[in-house]
Amino acid sequence: MHISDIDKNFKIESKIENDNLIWLDCHTQPFVLTGLAADVEGRFLRLPAELMERTRPDLAWLAKQTSGARLRFRTDSPFIALNATLPSVDLMCHMPLTGSSGFDVYSGKSMVMFMAPVTITTLQFEKLAWLSQPADDDGFRDITINFPLYNRVTSLAIGLSKDSAILPPKPTAYGKVVFYGSSITQGGVASRPGNNYANILAKNLDFELINLGFSGNAFGDSEIADYIASIPMAAFVMDYDFNSRSLDELRATHEPLYRKVRATQPNVPIIMITNPVPDIYCHIKDDENPRLDIIYATYQKALAEGDKNVRFINGLTLFGKTERDTCTVDNLHPNDLGFFRMAEAVYPVLREVLR
């Protein structure tokens, strides 16, 4: 007997025809949901509810979008199904629904399936995939489900074989790595969640991802800086440049954000990254980039004060030297190639500081 047999509120409406399928809510143990703030109501929020109440409304709204959220577990089920409900589906002219509102599923490091709404009126959708990837010697596979990059999630149920077992995921090799930045950090405009550069890095370096990318709203807000500084982390990626509304605002917030994190976590590695497209979007030459100068000044001052756990990445290197515009949709937001190149550029730096 299952709880849905005696409580209809737990019943998942499904059109998938499989008599051996059982649905489980994603909050059920031993599933492990990461990348989200704890919430007594079980909502999918990237910031604590009390912080959302006192921060800017735009930030609070973006915090409901689930970029970086991941569900992890191990199972010997021969298939996996998802059944998701979203409160709404919005179209963007430069981002497919598979990225903004879709999920993707990995077995180990291999993508198994993606699932997304077909139209903006499709608020509940589901999909099943058979798992052909090799299992461990014990017959179990490591499953990771990436949540939508630019949408809210009302519910998610996982469908597995009734005869299968579910185990907690293996511990990650490293603790939390926090990414703070703009729409690019949030994942605009990857074709699916797993292709965001932060997700690619989390997969390949095996850390717990915290994505605090806030589209158009990475202003270095004081309360956000305080929250970031309070998170015990293995590394902090300050992918924060482009959204500052002026040079004065960037100058007034960038170094204080670094110092708040450093004050609470004296040894945590901090990687500072600048805008990847000053040339093709802003038409700025590298030697005439005042935003880069401000961020580099924070880095240089930290070095001068003896901080050995800071790193700097010139954003101009992130897309490589050739076909740079091919890495974007609109000369600004990365496509999948752009995110892949970003991950390649950040990977050796992040790997070095984590080790």
CSV table of C-alpha atoms in Angstrom, one decimal:
chain,number,residue,atom,x,y,z
A,1,MET,CA,0.0,0.0,0.0
A,2,HIS,CA,1.1,3.6,-0.8
A,3,ILE,CA,0.1,6.8,1.0
A,4,SER,CA,-1.7,7.9,-2.2
A,5,ASP,CA,-4.1,4.9,-1.8
A,6,ILE,CA,-5.4,6.3,1.5
A,7,ASP,CA,-4.9,10.1,1.0
A,8,LYS,CA,-5.9,11.5,-2.4
A,9,ASN,CA,-3.9,14.6,-1.8
A,10,PHE,CA,-0.8,12.5,-2.4
A,11,LYS,CA,-2.1,11.1,-5.7
A,12,ILE,CA,-0.1,12.2,-8.8
A,13,GLU,CA,-2.2,12.6,-11.9
A,14,SER,CA,-0.3,10.8,-14.6
A,15,LYS,CA,-0.9,9.6,-18.2
A,16,ILE,CA,2.2,7.4,-18.2
A,17,GLU,CA,1.1,3.8,-18.7
A,18,ASN,CA,3.4,1.7,-16.6
A,19,ASP,CA,1.9,-0.6,-14.0
A,20,ASN,CA,5.2,-0.9,-12.2
A,21,LEU,CA,5.5,2.9,-11.6
A,22,ILE,CA,5.3,4.5,-8.2
A,23,TRP,CA,5.4,8.3,-7.7
A,24,LEU,CA,7.3,9.9,-4.9
A,25,ASP,CA,7.3,13.6,-3.9
A,26,CYS,CA,10.8,15.1,-4.3
A,27,HIS,CA,10.8,16.1,-0.6
A,28,THR,CA,10.6,12.5,0.4
A,29,GLN,CA,13.7,11.0,2.1
A,30,PRO,CA,16.2,9.8,1.0
A,31,PHE,CA,16.0,12.3,-1.9
A,32,VAL,CA,18.4,15.2,-1.2
A,33,LEU,CA,17.4,18.6,-2.5
A,34,THR,CA,20.3,21.1,-2.7
A,35,GLY,CA,20.8,24.7,-3.9
A,36,LEU,CA,17.8,26.1,-2.1
A,37,ALA,CA,17.2,27.8,1.2
A,38,ALA,CA,15.4,25.8,3.9
A,39,ASP,CA,11.7,26.6,4.0
A,40,VAL,CA,9.1,25.4,6.5
A,41,GLU,CA,6.4,25.4,3.8
A,42,GLY,CA,8.5,23.3,1.4
A,43,ARG,CA,8.7,26.0,-1.3
A,44,PHE,CA,11.6,26.1,-3.8
A,45,LEU,CA,13.3,29.3,-2.8
A,46,ARG,CA,16.9,30.4,-3.4
A,47,LEU,CA,16.9,32.9,-0.5
A,48,PRO,CA,15.4,32.5,3.0
A,49,ALA,CA,11.8,33.6,3.2
A,50,GLU,CA,12.6,36.2,5.8
A,51,LEU,CA,15.3,37.7,3.6
A,52,MET,CA,12.9,37.8,0.7
A,53,GLU,CA,10.5,39.9,2.8
A,54,ARG,CA,13.1,42.7,3.4
A,55,THR,CA,15.0,42.8,0.2
A,56,ARG,CA,14.0,44.4,-3.1
A,57,PRO,CA,10.8,43.0,-4.7
A,58,ASP,CA,12.7,42.2,-7.9
A,59,LEU,CA,15.3,40.1,-6.0
A,60,ALA,CA,12.5,38.4,-4.1
A,61,TRP,CA,10.8,37.5,-7.3
A,62,LEU,CA,14.0,36.1,-8.9
A,63,ALA,CA,14.7,34.1,-5.8
A,64,LYS,CA,11.7,32.0,-6.6
A,65,GLN,CA,13.3,30.9,-9.8
A,66,THR,CA,15.1,27.6,-9.2
A,67,SER,CA,18.5,28.0,-11.0
A,68,GLY,CA,21.1,25.7,-9.3
A,69,ALA,CA,18.5,23.6,-7.5
A,70,ARG,CA,19.4,19.9,-7.8
A,71,LEU,CA,17.7,16.7,-6.6
A,72,ARG,CA,20.2,13.9,-6.0
A,73,PHE,CA,19.8,10.2,-5.0
A,74,ARG,CA,20.8,6.7,-5.9
A,75,THR,CA,18.5,4.0,-7.3
A,76,ASP,CA,18.5,0.6,-9.0
A,77,SER,CA,15.3,1.4,-10.9
A,78,PRO,CA,15.6,0.6,-14.6
A,79,PHE,CA,13.8,3.8,-15.5
A,80,ILE,CA,13.0,7.3,-14.1
A,81,ALA,CA,10.0,9.5,-14.7
A,82,LEU,CA,9.3,13.1,-13.7
A,83,ASN,CA,6.0,14.8,-13.1
A,84,ALA,CA,6.3,18.6,-12.6
A,85,THR,CA,3.9,21.5,-12.0
A,86,LEU,CA,4.8,25.1,-12.6
A,87,PRO,CA,2.7,28.1,-11.6
A,88,SER,CA,3.2,29.8,-15.1
A,89,VAL,CA,5.3,29.5,-18.2
A,90,ASP,CA,6.7,32.6,-19.9
A,91,LEU,CA,8.3,32.8,-23.3
A,92,MET,CA,11.6,34.6,-23.9
A,93,CYS,CA,12.6,35.5,-27.4
A,94,HIS,CA,16.2,34.2,-26.9
A,95,MET,CA,15.8,31.2,-24.5
A,96,PRO,CA,14.1,27.9,-25.2
A,97,LEU,CA,11.6,26.5,-22.7
A,98,THR,CA,13.9,23.6,-22.2
A,99,GLY,CA,16.3,25.9,-20.4
A,100,SER,CA,14.0,28.4,-18.8
A,101,SER,CA,11.2,26.0,-17.6
A,102,GLY,CA,12.7,22.6,-18.1
A,103,PHE,CA,14.4,19.9,-16.1
A,104,ASP,CA,17.2,17.6,-17.2
A,105,VAL,CA,18.3,14.3,-15.6
A,106,TYR,CA,21.8,12.9,-15.3
A,107,SER,CA,22.9,9.4,-14.5
A,108,GLY,CA,26.4,10.0,-13.3
A,109,LYS,CA,27.8,12.5,-15.7
A,110,SER,CA,25.6,11.4,-18.6
A,111,MET,CA,22.4,13.2,-19.6
A,112,VAL,CA,19.5,10.8,-19.6
A,113,MET,CA,16.6,13.0,-20.6
A,114,PHE,CA,15.2,16.5,-20.6
A,115,MET,CA,11.6,17.5,-19.8
A,116,ALA,CA,9.9,20.8,-20.5
A,117,PRO,CA,6.5,22.3,-21.2
A,118,VAL,CA,5.4,22.2,-24.8
A,119,THR,CA,3.6,25.5,-24.7
A,120,ILE,CA,3.0,28.4,-22.3
A,121,THR,CA,-0.3,26.8,-21.3
A,122,THR,CA,1.3,23.5,-20.3
A,123,LEU,CA,1.6,23.9,-16.5
A,124,GLN,CA,1.8,20.2,-15.6
A,125,PHE,CA,4.0,17.8,-17.7
A,126,GLU,CA,5.7,14.5,-17.4
A,127,LYS,CA,8.2,12.2,-19.0
A,128,LEU,CA,9.8,8.7,-18.6
A,129,ALA,CA,13.2,7.5,-19.7
A,130,TRP,CA,14.8,4.1,-19.4
A,131,LEU,CA,18.3,4.1,-18.0
A,132,SER,CA,20.8,2.5,-20.3
A,133,GLN,CA,23.9,4.0,-18.6
A,134,PRO,CA,26.2,1.5,-16.8
A,135,ALA,CA,25.3,1.1,-13.1
A,136,ASP,CA,27.8,0.6,-10.3
A,137,ASP,CA,28.8,-2.9,-9.2
A,138,ASP,CA,25.9,-2.8,-6.7
A,139,GLY,CA,23.4,-2.1,-9.5
A,140,PHE,CA,22.8,1.5,-8.4
A,141,ARG,CA,23.1,4.7,-10.4
A,142,ASP,CA,23.8,8.2,-9.2
A,143,ILE,CA,20.9,10.4,-10.3
A,144,THR,CA,21.0,14.2,-10.5
A,145,ILE,CA,17.9,16.3,-11.6
A,146,ASN,CA,18.6,19.9,-12.5
A,147,PHE,CA,15.7,22.3,-11.9
A,148,PRO,CA,14.6,25.1,-14.3
A,149,LEU,CA,16.9,28.1,-14.7
A,150,TYR,CA,14.3,30.8,-15.2
A,151,ASN,CA,11.0,29.6,-13.7
A,152,ARG,CA,9.3,28.7,-10.4
A,153,VAL,CA,8.4,25.2,-9.5
A,154,THR,CA,5.2,24.3,-7.6
A,155,SER,CA,5.8,20.5,-7.3
A,156,LEU,CA,8.0,17.7,-8.6
A,157,ALA,CA,7.4,14.0,-8.3
A,158,ILE,CA,9.8,11.3,-9.1
A,159,GLY,CA,8.6,8.1,-10.8
A,160,LEU,CA,10.5,4.8,-10.2
A,161,SER,CA,10.0,1.1,-10.3
A,162,LYS,CA,7.9,-0.2,-7.5
A,163,ASP,CA,10.5,-2.9,-7.0
A,164,SER,CA,13.4,-0.6,-6.8
A,165,ALA,CA,15.4,0.7,-3.9
A,166,ILE,CA,16.4,4.3,-3.2
A,167,LEU,CA,19.5,5.4,-1.4
A,168,PRO,CA,20.8,8.8,-0.4
A,169,PRO,CA,23.4,10.3,-2.8
A,170,LYS,CA,27.1,9.8,-2.3
A,171,PRO,CA,28.6,12.8,-0.4
A,172,THR,CA,30.1,15.4,-2.8
A,173,ALA,CA,33.8,15.7,-2.9
A,174,TYR,CA,33.6,19.3,-1.9
A,175,GLY,CA,31.2,21.4,0.1
A,176,LYS,CA,29.1,24.4,-1.1
A,177,VAL,CA,30.5,26.6,-3.9
A,178,VAL,CA,28.5,29.8,-4.1
A,179,PHE,CA,28.1,31.7,-7.4
A,180,TYR,CA,26.9,35.3,-7.3
A,181,GLY,CA,26.2,37.3,-10.4
A,182,SER,CA,23.9,38.4,-13.2
A,183,SER,CA,21.6,36.7,-15.8
A,184,ILE,CA,24.7,34.9,-17.1
A,185,THR,CA,25.3,33.3,-13.7
A,186,GLN,CA,21.6,32.4,-13.4
A,187,GLY,CA,21.9,30.5,-16.7
A,188,GLY,CA,20.6,32.9,-19.4
A,189,VAL,CA,20.4,31.5,-22.0
A,190,ALA,CA,21.3,27.9,-21.9
A,191,SER,CA,19.2,25.4,-23.8
A,192,ARG,CA,18.8,23.3,-20.7
A,193,PRO,CA,19.8,23.6,-17.0
A,194,GLY,CA,22.7,21.2,-17.1
A,195,ASN,CA,24.4,23.4,-19.7
A,196,ASN,CA,24.8,26.4,-17.4
A,197,TYR,CA,28.5,26.8,-16.7
A,198,ALA,CA,27.9,26.6,-12.9
A,199,ASN,CA,26.1,23.3,-13.4
A,200,ILE,CA,28.8,22.0,-15.6
A,201,LEU,CA,31.4,22.8,-13.0
A,202,ALA,CA,29.3,21.2,-10.2
A,203,LYS,CA,29.0,18.0,-12.2
A,204,ASN,CA,32.7,17.7,-13.1
A,205,LEU,CA,34.2,19.0,-9.9
A,206,ASP,CA,31.6,17.3,-7.6
A,207,PHE,CA,30.6,20.1,-5.3
A,208,GLU,CA,27.3,21.3,-3.9
A,209,LEU,CA,26.1,24.2,-6.0
A,210,ILE,CA,24.5,27.4,-4.7
A,211,ASN,CA,23.5,29.6,-7.6
A,212,LEU,CA,22.8,33.2,-6.6
A,213,GLY,CA,22.6,34.6,-10.1
A,214,PHE,CA,19.9,37.3,-10.2
A,215,SER,CA,19.0,38.4,-13.7
A,216,GLY,CA,19.6,42.1,-14.1
A,217,ASN,CA,19.8,42.5,-10.4
A,218,ALA,CA,23.3,41.7,-9.2
A,219,PHE,CA,23.8,45.1,-7.6
A,220,GLY,CA,25.9,43.9,-4.6
A,221,ASP,CA,23.0,44.6,-2.2
A,222,SER,CA,24.2,44.8,1.4
A,223,GLU,CA,21.7,42.2,2.7
A,224,ILE,CA,22.6,39.8,-0.1
A,225,ALA,CA,26.3,40.2,0.8
A,226,ASP,CA,25.5,39.5,4.4
A,227,TYR,CA,23.6,36.3,3.4
A,228,ILE,CA,26.4,35.1,1.2
A,229,ALA,CA,28.9,35.7,4.0
A,230,SER,CA,26.8,33.6,6.3
A,231,ILE,CA,26.9,30.5,4.1
A,232,PRO,CA,29.7,28.0,5.0
A,233,MET,CA,31.3,27.3,1.7
A,234,ALA,CA,34.3,25.7,0.0
A,235,ALA,CA,34.7,28.5,-2.5
A,236,PHE,CA,33.0,31.8,-3.6
A,237,VAL,CA,32.8,32.8,-7.3
A,238,MET,CA,32.2,36.6,-7.6
A,239,ASP,CA,30.8,36.6,-11.1
A,240,TYR,CA,29.6,40.1,-10.4
A,241,ASP,CA,30.2,43.1,-12.8
A,242,PHE,CA,27.7,43.7,-15.5
A,243,ASN,CA,24.6,44.5,-13.6
A,244,SER,CA,26.0,47.4,-11.6
A,245,ARG,CA,24.1,50.5,-12.8
A,246,SER,CA,27.2,52.7,-12.7
A,247,LEU,CA,30.9,52.7,-12.1
A,248,ASP,CA,30.3,54.4,-8.8
A,249,GLU,CA,27.9,51.6,-7.7
A,250,LEU,CA,30.4,48.9,-8.7
A,251,ARG,CA,33.2,50.7,-6.9
A,252,ALA,CA,31.0,51.1,-3.8
A,253,THR,CA,29.9,47.5,-3.5
A,254,HIS,CA,32.5,45.2,-5.0
A,255,GLU,CA,35.3,45.5,-2.4
A,256,PRO,CA,32.8,45.6,0.5
A,257,LEU,CA,31.2,42.3,-0.7
A,258,TYR,CA,34.7,40.7,-0.8
A,259,ARG,CA,35.5,42.0,2.7
A,260,LYS,CA,32.2,40.8,4.2
A,261,VAL,CA,32.9,37.2,3.0
A,262,ARG,CA,36.5,37.4,4.0
A,263,ALA,CA,35.6,38.7,7.5
A,264,THR,CA,33.4,35.6,8.3
A,265,GLN,CA,35.5,33.1,6.3
A,266,PRO,CA,39.2,34.1,6.4
A,267,ASN,CA,40.4,31.2,4.3
A,268,VAL,CA,37.7,30.5,1.8
A,269,PRO,CA,38.9,30.8,-1.8
A,270,ILE,CA,37.4,33.7,-3.7
A,271,ILE,CA,37.4,33.9,-7.5
A,272,MET,CA,36.7,37.3,-9.0
A,273,ILE,CA,35.4,37.3,-12.6
A,274,THR,CA,34.7,40.2,-15.0
A,275,ASN,CA,32.2,40.6,-17.8
A,276,PRO,CA,32.9,38.2,-20.7
A,277,VAL,CA,31.7,40.4,-23.5
A,278,PRO,CA,33.1,43.9,-23.0
A,279,ASP,CA,34.3,43.9,-26.7
A,280,ILE,CA,31.4,42.5,-28.6
A,281,TYR,CA,28.5,43.9,-26.5
A,282,CYS,CA,29.9,47.1,-24.9
A,283,HIS,CA,32.6,47.8,-27.6
A,284,ILE,CA,35.2,48.4,-24.9
A,285,LYS,CA,38.9,47.6,-25.4
A,286,ASP,CA,40.5,45.5,-22.7
A,287,ASP,CA,42.9,48.3,-21.8
A,288,GLU,CA,40.1,50.8,-21.6
A,289,ASN,CA,37.7,48.8,-19.3
A,290,PRO,CA,36.9,50.8,-16.1
A,291,ARG,CA,34.8,48.0,-14.7
A,292,LEU,CA,37.6,45.5,-15.0
A,293,ASP,CA,39.9,48.1,-13.4
A,294,ILE,CA,37.6,48.3,-10.3
A,295,ILE,CA,37.4,44.6,-9.9
A,296,TYR,CA,41.1,44.1,-10.4
A,297,ALA,CA,41.8,46.8,-7.8
A,298,THR,CA,39.8,44.7,-5.3
A,299,TYR,CA,41.9,41.7,-6.2
A,300,GLN,CA,45.2,43.6,-6.0
A,301,LYS,CA,44.4,45.2,-2.7
A,302,ALA,CA,43.6,41.7,-1.3
A,303,LEU,CA,46.9,40.4,-2.5
A,304,ALA,CA,48.7,43.4,-1.0
A,305,GLU,CA,47.1,42.7,2.3
A,306,GLY,CA,48.5,39.1,2.2
A,307,ASP,CA,45.3,37.3,1.1
A,308,LYS,CA,46.6,34.2,-0.7
A,309,ASN,CA,43.2,32.7,-1.4
A,310,VAL,CA,42.0,35.1,-4.0
A,311,ARG,CA,42.0,34.6,-7.8
A,312,PHE,CA,41.2,36.8,-10.7
A,313,ILE,CA,39.8,35.8,-14.1
A,314,ASN,CA,39.6,38.3,-16.9
A,315,GLY,CA,36.2,37.8,-18.4
A,316,LEU,CA,37.5,38.5,-21.9
A,317,THR,CA,39.2,35.1,-21.8
A,318,LEU,CA,36.0,33.1,-21.0
A,319,PHE,CA,34.8,32.7,-24.6
A,320,GLY,CA,38.3,32.1,-26.1
A,321,LYS,CA,39.9,34.0,-28.9
A,322,THR,CA,38.0,32.8,-31.9
A,323,GLU,CA,34.3,32.8,-32.9
A,324,ARG,CA,33.5,34.8,-29.7
A,325,ASP,CA,30.1,36.0,-31.1
A,326,THR,CA,29.3,32.4,-31.9
A,327,CYS,CA,29.3,31.8,-28.1
A,328,THR,CA,26.3,34.1,-27.6
A,329,VAL,CA,22.7,34.4,-28.7
A,330,ASP,CA,22.6,38.3,-28.7
A,331,ASN,CA,26.3,39.3,-28.3
A,332,LEU,CA,25.7,39.1,-24.5
A,333,HIS,CA,24.1,36.0,-23.1
A,334,PRO,CA,26.0,32.7,-23.7
A,335,ASN,CA,24.5,29.9,-25.6
A,336,ASP,CA,25.6,26.3,-24.9
A,337,LEU,CA,28.9,26.8,-26.6
A,338,GLY,CA,29.5,30.0,-24.6
A,339,PHE,CA,28.7,28.3,-21.3
A,340,PHE,CA,30.9,25.3,-22.2
A,341,ARG,CA,33.8,27.6,-22.9
A,342,MET,CA,33.2,29.5,-19.7
A,343,ALA,CA,33.3,26.2,-17.7
A,344,GLU,CA,36.5,25.2,-19.5
A,345,ALA,CA,38.1,28.5,-18.5
A,346,VAL,CA,37.0,28.5,-14.9
A,347,TYR,CA,37.5,24.8,-14.3
A,348,PRO,CA,41.3,24.8,-13.7
A,349,VAL,CA,41.2,27.8,-11.4
A,350,LEU,CA,38.3,26.4,-9.3
A,351,ARG,CA,39.9,22.9,-9.2
A,352,GLU,CA,43.2,24.4,-8.0
A,353,VAL,CA,41.6,26.4,-5.1
A,354,LEU,CA,39.3,23.5,-4.0
A,355,ARG,CA,42.3,21.1,-3.8
